[in-house]
Amino acid sequence: MALELILEKHKSLQKISDSSTVPPTRLVDLTEIDLDLDHGKLRLIATQDPVQYIALSHCWGVLPDEQRSQWLTTRDNVEDRLRSGFDLEVLPRTFRDAITVTLELGQQYLWIDSLCIIQKDEDDWELEAGKMEAYFHNAYCTIAATSAKDSTQGFLERPPPSSDLWVRVPCSSGAEIFVTTFVDDFEEDVLGGLLNKRAWVLQERALSRRTIHFTDRQTYWECGGGVRCETLTYICK
């Protein structure tokens, strides 16, 4: 896929040396999950050495505690998740979409705050909050669920476009060129999106070496060199 080519070839994506990498305390291991997400177990792992992983930036939304408790990692279930794993079915749609993208990019590990930080545990929160800057900076890339208003909405399914995305224009040479009918608007789609109203996101976006923004209209790829749009437009910073 195009994103894989960008990830591999862009020189700003070189791996950080192991000596400078702070691994997350915990990661979600996707080894047993297949790409169709129709079977397999997730496993929470305690990391010892630096590994390549993807981080999710998302909006929690306003959901009742009893609904969130179905997927949160807590003191009551953390040992079981580390030892035996947990079912994919307990996760909300936004997390499932993040798993799909992670697997599509050929990655095995995913960091999601509410799964990898023990919730309602002040000691663990204080320890992890001080490391989150490093977690986002050292991630292979950050998935930004820009269009999802909460954990249950997801971000991979978009509203159908009001018109065709491309039009064919004949050339004098007899060939045809394709012109997109979309207007690339990073400011409105990403900066004005729901996710970027979260205070934490300012930090997550600034620290991430590269981010894939999933919006209602298209996907944007952002790194130190600028922004590349799904419509192939390049926006220089």
Coordinates of N, CA and C in Angstrom, one line a residue:
M1 N 0.8 -1.2 0.0 CA 0.0 0.0 0.0 C 0.9 1.2 0.0
A2 N 0.3 2.4 -0.4 CA 1.1 3.6 -0.5 C 1.7 4.1 0.8
L3 N 1.0 3.9 1.9 CA 1.6 4.3 3.2 C 2.8 3.5 3.5
E4 N 2.8 2.3 3.2 CA 4.0 1.5 3.5 C 5.2 2.0 2.7
L5 N 5.0 2.4 1.5 CA 6.1 2.9 0.7 C 6.7 4.2 1.3
I6 N 5.8 5.1 1.8 CA 6.2 6.3 2.4 C 6.9 6.0 3.7
L7 N 6.4 5.1 4.5 CA 7.0 4.8 5.7 C 8.5 4.2 5.5
E8 N 8.6 3.4 4.5 CA 9.9 2.8 4.3 C 11.0 3.7 3.6
K9 N 10.5 4.7 2.8 CA 11.4 5.4 1.9 C 11.7 6.8 2.4
H10 N 10.8 7.4 3.2 CA 11.1 8.8 3.6 C 12.2 8.8 4.7
K11 N 13.2 9.7 4.4 CA 14.3 9.6 5.3 C 14.1 10.1 6.7
S12 N 13.0 10.8 6.9 CA 12.7 11.2 8.3 C 12.2 10.1 9.1
L13 N 12.0 8.9 8.5 CA 11.4 7.8 9.2 C 12.5 6.8 9.7
Q14 N 13.7 7.2 9.7 CA 14.7 6.3 10.2 C 14.5 5.9 11.6
K15 N 14.8 4.7 12.0 CA 14.6 4.2 13.3 C 15.5 5.0 14.3
I16 N 14.9 5.2 15.5 CA 15.7 5.8 16.6 C 16.6 4.7 17.1
S17 N 17.8 5.0 17.5 CA 18.7 4.0 18.0 C 18.2 3.4 19.3
D18 N 18.4 2.2 19.6 CA 17.9 1.5 20.8 C 18.3 2.2 22.0
S19 N 19.5 2.8 22.1 CA 20.0 3.4 23.3 C 19.2 4.6 23.7
S20 N 18.5 5.3 22.7 CA 17.7 6.5 23.0 C 16.2 6.2 23.1
T21 N 15.8 4.9 23.0 CA 14.4 4.6 22.9 C 13.9 4.2 24.3
V22 N 12.8 4.8 24.7 CA 12.1 4.4 26.0 C 10.9 3.5 25.6
P23 N 11.0 2.2 25.8 CA 9.8 1.4 25.4 C 8.7 1.6 26.3
P24 N 7.4 1.5 25.8 CA 6.3 1.6 26.7 C 6.3 0.5 27.7
T25 N 5.8 0.7 28.9 CA 5.7 -0.3 29.9 C 4.9 -1.5 29.5
R26 N 3.8 -1.2 28.7 CA 3.0 -2.3 28.2 C 2.6 -2.0 26.8
L27 N 2.4 -3.1 26.0 CA 1.9 -3.0 24.7 C 0.9 -4.0 24.4
V28 N 0.0 -3.8 23.4 CA -0.9 -4.9 23.0 C -0.3 -5.6 21.9
D29 N -0.1 -7.0 22.1 CA 0.5 -7.8 21.1 C -0.6 -8.4 20.2
L30 N -0.5 -8.2 18.9 CA -1.5 -8.6 17.9 C -1.1 -9.9 17.2
T31 N -0.1 -10.6 17.7 CA 0.4 -11.8 17.0 C -0.7 -12.8 16.6
E32 N -1.7 -13.0 17.5 CA -2.7 -14.0 17.3 C -3.9 -13.5 16.5
I33 N -3.9 -12.3 16.1 CA -5.1 -11.7 15.4 C -4.8 -11.7 13.9
D34 N -5.8 -12.2 13.1 CA -5.7 -12.2 11.7 C -6.3 -10.9 11.1
L35 N -6.0 -10.7 9.9 CA -6.3 -9.4 9.3 C -7.8 -9.2 9.2
D36 N -8.6 -10.2 9.1 CA -10.0 -10.1 9.0 C -10.7 -9.9 10.3
L37 N -9.9 -9.9 11.4 CA -10.4 -9.7 12.8 C -11.5 -10.6 13.1
D38 N -11.5 -11.8 12.6 CA -12.6 -12.8 12.9 C -12.3 -13.8 13.9
H39 N -11.0 -13.8 14.4 CA -10.7 -14.7 15.5 C -9.3 -14.3 16.1
G40 N -9.0 -14.9 17.2 CA -7.7 -14.6 17.8 C -7.9 -13.8 19.1
K41 N -6.8 -13.9 19.9 CA -6.8 -13.2 21.2 C -5.7 -12.1 21.2
L42 N -6.0 -11.0 21.8 CA -5.0 -10.0 22.1 C -4.3 -10.3 23.4
R43 N -3.1 -9.9 23.5 CA -2.3 -10.1 24.7 C -1.6 -8.8 25.1
L44 N -1.8 -8.5 26.4 CA -1.0 -7.4 26.9 C 0.4 -7.9 27.3
I45 N 1.4 -7.2 26.9 CA 2.8 -7.7 27.2 C 3.5 -6.6 28.0
A46 N 4.3 -7.0 28.9 CA 5.2 -6.1 29.6 C 6.5 -6.0 28.9
T47 N 6.9 -4.9 28.3 CA 8.1 -4.8 27.5 C 9.3 -4.6 28.3
Q48 N 10.4 -5.2 27.8 CA 11.7 -5.2 28.4 C 12.7 -4.4 27.5
D49 N 12.7 -4.8 26.3 CA 13.6 -4.2 25.3 C 12.8 -3.3 24.3
P50 N 13.4 -2.4 23.6 CA 12.7 -1.6 22.6 C 12.2 -2.4 21.5
V51 N 11.0 -2.2 21.1 CA 10.3 -2.8 20.0 C 9.6 -1.8 19.1
Q52 N 9.4 -2.1 17.9 CA 8.7 -1.2 17.0 C 7.2 -1.3 17.2
Y53 N 6.5 -0.2 17.4 CA 5.1 -0.2 17.7 C 4.4 1.0 17.1
I54 N 3.1 0.9 17.1 CA 2.2 2.0 16.6 C 1.4 2.5 17.8
A55 N 1.2 3.8 17.8 CA 0.4 4.5 18.9 C -0.9 5.0 18.3
L56 N -1.9 5.0 19.1 CA -3.3 5.5 18.7 C -3.5 6.8 19.5
S57 N -3.9 7.8 18.7 CA -4.4 9.1 19.3 C -5.9 9.2 19.0
H58 N -6.7 9.2 20.1 CA -8.1 9.1 19.9 C -8.9 9.9 20.9
C59 N -10.1 10.2 20.7 CA -11.0 10.8 21.6 C -11.8 9.8 22.4
W60 N -11.8 9.9 23.7 CA -12.5 9.0 24.5 C -14.0 9.2 24.4
G61 N -14.4 10.5 24.3 CA -15.8 10.8 24.2 C -16.5 10.7 25.5
V62 N -17.8 10.9 25.5 CA -18.6 10.9 26.7 C -19.4 9.6 26.7
L63 N -18.9 8.6 27.4 CA -19.5 7.3 27.4 C -19.7 6.9 28.9
P64 N -20.8 6.2 29.2 CA -21.0 5.8 30.6 C -19.9 4.8 31.1
D65 N -19.6 4.9 32.4 CA -18.5 4.1 33.0 C -18.8 2.6 32.8
E66 N -20.0 2.2 32.8 CA -20.3 0.8 32.7 C -20.0 0.3 31.3
Q67 N -20.1 1.2 30.3 CA -19.7 0.8 28.9 C -18.2 0.7 28.8
R68 N -17.5 1.8 29.3 CA -16.1 1.8 29.2 C -15.4 0.6 29.9
S69 N -16.0 0.2 31.0 CA -15.4 -0.8 31.8 C -15.3 -2.1 31.1
Q70 N -16.0 -2.3 30.0 CA -15.9 -3.5 29.2 C -14.5 -3.7 28.6
W71 N -13.8 -2.6 28.3 CA -12.5 -2.8 27.6 C -11.3 -2.2 28.4
L72 N -11.6 -1.4 29.4 CA -10.4 -0.8 30.1 C -9.6 -1.8 30.8
T73 N -8.3 -1.6 30.9 CA -7.4 -2.4 31.7 C -7.4 -1.8 33.1
T74 N -7.6 -2.6 34.1 CA -7.7 -2.2 35.5 C -6.9 -3.1 36.4
R75 N -6.8 -2.8 37.6 CA -6.1 -3.7 38.6 C -6.8 -5.1 38.6
D76 N -8.1 -5.1 38.4 CA -8.8 -6.4 38.5 C -8.5 -7.3 37.3
N77 N -8.1 -6.8 36.1 CA -7.9 -7.7 35.0 C -6.5 -7.6 34.4
V78 N -5.6 -6.8 34.9 CA -4.3 -6.6 34.2 C -3.5 -7.9 34.2
E79 N -3.5 -8.6 35.3 CA -2.7 -9.8 35.4 C -3.2 -10.9 34.5
D80 N -4.6 -11.0 34.4 CA -5.2 -11.9 33.5 C -4.8 -11.6 32.0
R81 N -4.9 -10.3 31.7 CA -4.5 -9.9 30.3 C -3.1 -10.1 30.0
L82 N -2.2 -10.0 31.0 CA -0.8 -10.3 30.7 C -0.5 -11.8 30.6
R83 N -1.3 -12.5 31.4 CA -1.0 -14.0 31.4 C -1.8 -14.7 30.3
S84 N -3.1 -14.5 30.2 CA -3.9 -15.2 29.3 C -4.4 -14.5 28.1
G85 N -4.3 -13.2 28.0 CA -4.8 -12.4 26.9 C -6.3 -12.1 27.1
F86 N -6.9 -11.4 26.1 CA -8.3 -11.1 26.2 C -8.9 -11.0 24.8
D87 N -10.2 -11.2 24.7 CA -10.9 -11.3 23.5 C -11.0 -10.0 22.7
L88 N -10.9 -10.1 21.4 CA -11.1 -9.0 20.5 C -12.5 -8.4 20.6
E89 N -13.5 -9.2 20.9 CA -14.9 -8.8 21.0 C -15.1 -7.7 22.0
V90 N -14.3 -7.6 23.0 CA -14.6 -6.6 24.1 C -14.2 -5.2 23.7
L91 N -13.4 -5.1 22.6 CA -12.9 -3.7 22.2 C -14.0 -3.0 21.4
P92 N -14.0 -1.6 21.5 CA -14.8 -0.8 20.7 C -14.3 -0.6 19.3
R93 N -15.1 -0.1 18.5 CA -14.8 0.0 17.0 C -13.6 0.8 16.7
T94 N -13.4 1.9 17.4 CA -12.2 2.7 17.1 C -10.9 1.9 17.3
F95 N -10.9 1.1 18.4 CA -9.7 0.3 18.7 C -9.5 -0.8 17.6
R96 N -10.6 -1.4 17.2 CA -10.6 -2.4 16.2 C -10.0 -1.9 14.9
D97 N -10.5 -0.7 14.5 CA -10.0 0.0 13.3 C -8.5 0.2 13.4
A98 N -8.0 0.6 14.6 CA -6.6 0.8 14.8 C -5.8 -0.5 14.7
I99 N -6.4 -1.6 15.1 CA -5.7 -2.9 14.9 C -5.6 -3.2 13.5
T100 N -6.7 -2.9 12.7 CA -6.7 -3.2 11.3 C -5.6 -2.4 10.6
V101 N -5.4 -1.2 10.9 CA -4.4 -0.3 10.3 C -3.0 -0.8 10.7
T102 N -2.8 -1.2 11.9 CA -1.5 -1.7 12.4 C -1.1 -3.0 11.7
L103 N -2.1 -3.9 11.5 CA -1.8 -5.1 10.8 C -1.5 -4.9 9.3
E104 N -2.3 -3.9 8.7 CA -2.1 -3.6 7.3 C -0.7 -3.1 7.1
L105 N -0.1 -2.4 8.1 CA 1.2 -1.8 8.0 C 2.3 -2.8 8.4
G106 N 1.9 -4.1 8.6 CA 2.8 -5.1 9.0 C 3.4 -5.0 10.3
Q107 N 2.7 -4.4 11.3 CA 3.2 -4.2 12.6 C 2.5 -5.1 13.6
Q108 N 3.2 -5.5 14.7 CA 2.7 -6.4 15.6 C 2.3 -5.8 16.9
Y109 N 2.8 -4.7 17.3 CA 2.5 -4.1 18.6 C 1.7 -2.7 18.5
L110 N 0.8 -2.5 19.4 CA 0.0 -1.3 19.4 C -0.1 -0.7 20.8
W111 N 0.0 0.6 20.9 CA -0.1 1.2 22.2 C -1.4 2.0 22.2
I112 N -2.3 1.7 23.1 CA -3.6 2.5 23.3 C -3.6 2.8 24.8
D113 N -3.8 4.1 25.1 CA -3.8 4.5 26.5 C -4.6 3.7 27.5
S114 N -5.9 3.5 27.2 CA -6.8 2.9 28.1 C -6.6 1.4 28.2
L115 N -5.8 0.8 27.3 CA -5.5 -0.6 27.4 C -4.1 -0.9 28.0
C116 N -3.2 0.1 27.8 CA -1.8 -0.1 28.2 C -1.5 0.6 29.5
I117 N -2.3 1.5 30.0 CA -2.2 2.2 31.3 C -3.3 1.6 32.2
I118 N -2.9 1.3 33.4 CA -3.9 0.7 34.3 C -4.8 1.9 34.8
Q119 N -6.1 1.7 34.4 CA -7.1 2.8 34.7 C -7.5 2.8 36.2
K120 N -7.8 4.0 36.6 CA -8.3 4.2 38.0 C -7.2 3.8 39.0
D121 N -5.9 3.9 38.6 CA -4.8 3.6 39.5 C -3.9 4.8 39.4
E122 N -3.9 5.5 40.5 CA -3.1 6.8 40.5 C -1.6 6.6 40.4
D123 N -1.1 5.5 41.0 CA 0.3 5.2 40.9 C 0.8 4.9 39.5
D124 N 0.0 4.1 38.8 CA 0.4 3.7 37.4 C 0.2 4.9 36.5
W125 N -0.8 5.7 36.7 CA -1.1 6.9 35.9 C 0.1 7.9 36.1
E126 N 0.5 8.2 37.3 CA 1.6 9.1 37.5 C 2.9 8.6 36.8
L127 N 3.1 7.3 36.9 CA 4.3 6.8 36.3 C 4.3 6.9 34.8
E128 N 3.1 6.5 34.2 CA 3.0 6.5 32.7 C 2.8 7.9 32.1
A129 N 2.1 8.8 32.8 CA 1.9 10.1 32.3 C 3.2 10.8 32.0
G130 N 4.2 10.6 32.8 CA 5.5 11.2 32.6 C 6.3 10.6 31.4
K131 N 5.8 9.5 30.9 CA 6.5 8.8 29.8 C 5.8 8.9 28.4
M132 N 4.6 9.5 28.4 CA 3.8 9.5 27.2 C 4.5 10.3 26.1
E133 N 5.2 11.3 26.4 CA 5.9 12.1 25.4 C 6.8 11.2 24.6
A134 N 7.6 10.4 25.3 CA 8.5 9.4 24.7 C 7.8 8.4 23.9
Y135 N 6.6 7.9 24.4 CA 5.8 6.9 23.7 C 5.4 7.3 22.4
F136 N 4.9 8.6 22.3 CA 4.5 9.1 20.9 C 5.7 9.4 20.0
H137 N 6.7 9.9 20.6 CA 7.9 10.3 19.8 C 8.6 9.0 19.2
N138 N 8.6 8.0 20.0 CA 9.3 6.8 19.6 C 8.5 5.8 18.8
A139 N 7.2 6.1 18.7 CA 6.3 5.2 17.9 C 6.7 5.1 16.4
Y140 N 6.6 4.0 15.8 CA 6.8 3.9 14.3 C 6.0 4.9 13.6
C141 N 4.7 5.0 14.0 CA 3.9 6.1 13.5 C 2.7 6.2 14.5
T142 N 2.0 7.3 14.4 CA 0.8 7.5 15.2 C -0.4 7.5 14.3
I143 N -1.4 6.7 14.7 CA -2.7 6.7 14.1 C -3.6 7.7 14.8
A144 N -4.1 8.7 14.0 CA -5.0 9.7 14.6 C -6.4 9.4 14.1
A145 N -7.3 9.0 15.1 CA -8.7 8.7 14.8 C -9.4 10.1 14.7
T146 N -9.1 10.9 13.8 CA -9.5 12.3 13.7 C -11.1 12.4 13.6
S147 N -11.7 11.5 12.9 CA -13.1 11.7 12.6 C -14.0 11.0 13.7
A148 N -13.4 10.2 14.6 CA -14.2 9.5 15.6 C -14.5 10.3 16.8
K149 N -15.8 10.5 17.2 CA -16.1 11.3 18.3 C -15.9 10.6 19.6
D150 N -15.8 9.2 19.6 CA -15.6 8.5 20.8 C -15.0 7.1 20.4
S151 N -14.7 6.3 21.4 CA -14.1 5.0 21.2 C -14.9 4.0 20.4
T152 N -16.3 4.3 20.3 CA -17.2 3.3 19.7 C -17.4 3.6 18.2
Q153 N -17.1 4.8 17.8 CA -17.5 5.2 16.4 C -16.7 4.6 15.3
G154 N -15.4 4.4 15.5 CA -14.5 4.0 14.5 C -14.1 5.1 13.5
F155 N -13.2 4.8 12.6 CA -12.7 5.9 11.7 C -12.4 5.4 10.3
L156 N -12.6 4.1 10.0 CA -12.3 3.6 8.7 C -13.5 3.7 7.7
E157 N -14.7 3.7 8.2 CA -15.8 3.9 7.3 C -16.2 5.3 7.2
R158 N -16.3 5.8 5.9 CA -16.6 7.2 5.7 C -18.0 7.4 5.1
P159 N -18.6 8.5 5.3 CA -19.9 8.8 4.6 C -19.6 8.8 3.1
P160 N -20.6 8.3 2.3 CA -20.4 8.2 0.8 C -20.2 9.6 0.2
P161 N -19.3 9.8 -0.7 CA -19.1 11.1 -1.3 C -20.3 11.6 -2.1
S162 N -20.5 12.9 -2.1 CA -21.7 13.5 -2.8 C -21.5 13.4 -4.3
S163 N -20.3 13.2 -4.8 CA -20.1 13.1 -6.3 C -18.9 12.2 -6.5
D164 N -18.6 11.9 -7.8 CA -17.4 11.1 -8.1 C -16.2 11.8 -7.6
L165 N -15.2 11.0 -7.1 CA -14.0 11.5 -6.6 C -13.0 12.0 -7.7
W166 N -13.2 11.4 -8.9 CA -12.3 11.7 -10.0 C -13.1 12.0 -11.3
V167 N -12.5 12.9 -12.1 CA -13.1 13.1 -13.4 C -12.0 12.9 -14.4
R168 N -12.3 12.4 -15.6 CA -11.4 12.2 -16.7 C -11.3 13.4 -17.6
V169 N -10.1 13.8 -17.9 CA -10.0 15.0 -18.8 C -9.1 14.5 -20.0
P170 N -9.5 14.7 -21.2 CA -8.7 14.3 -22.4 C -7.6 15.2 -22.6
C171 N -6.4 14.7 -23.0 CA -5.3 15.5 -23.4 C -5.1 15.6 -24.9
S172 N -4.4 16.6 -25.3 CA -4.1 16.8 -26.7 C -3.4 15.6 -27.4
S173 N -2.6 14.9 -26.5 CA -1.9 13.7 -27.0 C -2.8 12.5 -27.2
G174 N -4.0 12.6 -26.8 CA -4.9 11.5 -26.9 C -5.1 10.7 -25.7
A175 N -4.2 10.9 -24.7 CA -4.3 10.2 -23.5 C -5.3 10.9 -22.6
E176 N -5.6 10.3 -21.4 CA -6.5 10.9 -20.4 C -5.7 11.1 -19.1
I177 N -6.1 12.2 -18.5 CA -5.6 12.4 -17.1 C -6.8 12.4 -16.2
F178 N -6.5 12.1 -14.9 CA -7.5 12.1 -13.9 C -7.3 13.2 -13.0
V179 N -8.4 14.0 -12.7 CA -8.4 15.1 -11.8 C -9.3 14.9 -10.7
T180 N -8.9 15.0 -9.5 CA -9.7 14.8 -8.3 C -10.7 16.0 -8.1
T181 N -11.9 15.7 -7.7 CA -12.9 16.7 -7.4 C -12.8 17.1 -5.9
F182 N -11.9 16.5 -5.2 CA -11.8 16.8 -3.8 C -10.9 18.1 -3.6
V183 N -11.2 18.9 -2.6 CA -10.3 20.0 -2.2 C -9.6 19.6 -1.0
D184 N -8.3 19.6 -1.0 CA -7.5 19.2 0.1 C -7.5 20.3 1.2
D185 N -8.1 20.0 2.3 CA -8.2 21.1 3.3 C -7.7 20.5 4.7
F186 N -6.4 20.5 4.8 CA -5.8 19.9 6.1 C -6.3 20.7 7.3
E187 N -6.4 22.0 7.1 CA -6.8 22.9 8.2 C -8.2 22.5 8.7
E188 N -9.1 22.4 7.8 CA -10.5 22.1 8.3 C -10.6 20.6 8.7
D189 N -10.1 19.7 7.9 CA -10.3 18.3 8.1 C -9.5 17.8 9.4
V190 N -8.3 18.3 9.6 CA -7.5 17.8 10.7 C -7.5 18.8 11.8
L191 N -6.9 20.0 11.6 CA -6.8 21.0 12.6 C -8.1 21.4 13.2
G192 N -9.2 21.4 12.4 CA -10.5 21.8 12.9 C -11.3 20.6 13.3
G193 N -10.7 19.4 13.2 CA -11.5 18.2 13.5 C -11.7 18.0 15.0
L194 N -12.6 17.1 15.3 CA -13.0 16.9 16.7 C -11.9 16.4 17.6
L195 N -11.0 15.6 17.1 CA -9.9 15.1 17.9 C -9.0 16.2 18.3
N196 N -8.7 17.2 17.5 CA -7.8 18.2 17.8 C -8.3 19.3 18.8
K197 N -9.5 19.0 19.3 CA -10.0 19.8 20.4 C -9.6 19.3 21.7
R198 N -8.9 18.1 21.7 CA -8.4 17.5 22.9 C -7.1 18.2 23.2
A199 N -6.9 18.6 24.5 CA -5.6 19.2 24.9 C -4.4 18.3 24.7
W200 N -4.6 17.0 25.0 CA -3.5 16.1 24.9 C -3.0 15.9 23.5
V201 N -3.9 16.1 22.5 CA -3.5 15.9 21.1 C -2.4 16.9 20.6
L202 N -2.4 18.1 21.2 CA -1.4 19.0 20.8 C 0.0 18.5 21.1
Q203 N 0.1 17.8 22.2 CA 1.4 17.2 22.6 C 1.6 15.9 21.7
E204 N 0.6 15.1 21.5 CA 0.8 13.9 20.8 C 1.2 14.2 19.3
R205 N 0.5 15.2 18.7 CA 0.8 15.5 17.3 C 2.2 16.1 17.2
A206 N 2.6 17.0 18.1 CA 3.9 17.7 18.1 C 5.0 16.7 18.2
L207 N 4.8 15.7 19.1 CA 5.9 14.8 19.4 C 6.0 13.6 18.4
S208 N 4.9 13.3 17.8 CA 5.0 12.1 16.8 C 5.9 12.5 15.6
R209 N 6.7 11.5 15.2 CA 7.6 11.7 14.1 C 6.8 11.7 12.8
R210 N 5.7 10.9 12.8 CA 4.8 10.9 11.6 C 3.4 10.4 12.1
T211 N 2.4 11.0 11.5 CA 1.0 10.7 11.9 C 0.2 10.4 10.7
I212 N -0.7 9.4 10.8 CA -1.7 9.2 9.7 C -3.0 9.7 10.3
H213 N -3.6 10.7 9.7 CA -4.9 11.3 10.1 C -6.0 10.7 9.3
F214 N -6.9 10.1 10.0 CA -8.1 9.5 9.3 C -9.3 10.5 9.5
T215 N -9.7 11.2 8.5 CA -10.8 12.1 8.6 C -12.0 11.6 7.8
D216 N -13.1 12.4 7.9 CA -14.3 12.0 7.2 C -14.2 12.1 5.7
R217 N -13.2 12.9 5.2 CA -13.1 13.1 3.7 C -12.0 12.3 3.1
Q218 N -10.8 12.3 3.8 CA -9.7 11.6 3.2 C -8.7 11.3 4.3
T219 N -7.6 10.6 3.9 CA -6.5 10.3 4.9 C -5.4 11.2 4.6
Y220 N -4.8 11.8 5.6 CA -3.6 12.7 5.5 C -2.4 12.0 6.2
W221 N -1.3 12.1 5.5 CA 0.0 11.6 6.1 C 0.9 12.8 6.5
E222 N 1.2 13.0 7.7 CA 2.0 14.1 8.2 C 3.3 13.7 8.8
C223 N 4.4 14.3 8.4 CA 5.7 14.1 9.0 C 6.5 15.4 9.0
G224 N 7.8 15.3 9.3 CA 8.6 16.5 9.4 C 8.7 17.3 8.1
G225 N 8.5 16.6 7.0 CA 8.7 17.2 5.7 C 7.4 17.8 5.2
G226 N 6.3 17.6 5.8 CA 5.1 18.2 5.3 C 3.9 17.2 5.4
V227 N 2.9 17.5 4.6 CA 1.6 16.7 4.6 C 1.4 16.1 3.2
R228 N 1.1 14.9 3.1 CA 0.7 14.3 1.8 C -0.7 13.8 1.9
C229 N -1.5 14.1 1.0 CA -2.9 13.8 1.0 C -3.2 12.5 0.2
E230 N -4.3 11.9 0.6 CA -4.8 10.7 -0.1 C -4.9 10.9 -1.6
T231 N -5.3 12.2 -2.0 CA -5.4 12.5 -3.4 C -4.1 12.8 -4.1
L232 N -3.0 12.5 -3.4 CA -1.6 12.6 -3.9 C -1.1 14.0 -3.9
T233 N -1.8 15.0 -3.4 CA -1.3 16.3 -3.2 C -0.3 16.4 -2.1
Y234 N 0.7 17.2 -2.3 CA 1.8 17.4 -1.3 C 1.7 18.8 -0.7
I235 N 1.5 18.9 0.6 CA 1.4 20.2 1.2 C 2.7 20.5 2.0
C236 N 3.5 21.4 1.6 CA 4.8 21.6 2.3 C 4.6 22.5 3.5
K237 N 5.3 22.1 4.6 CA 5.1 22.9 5.8 C 5.9 24.2 5.7

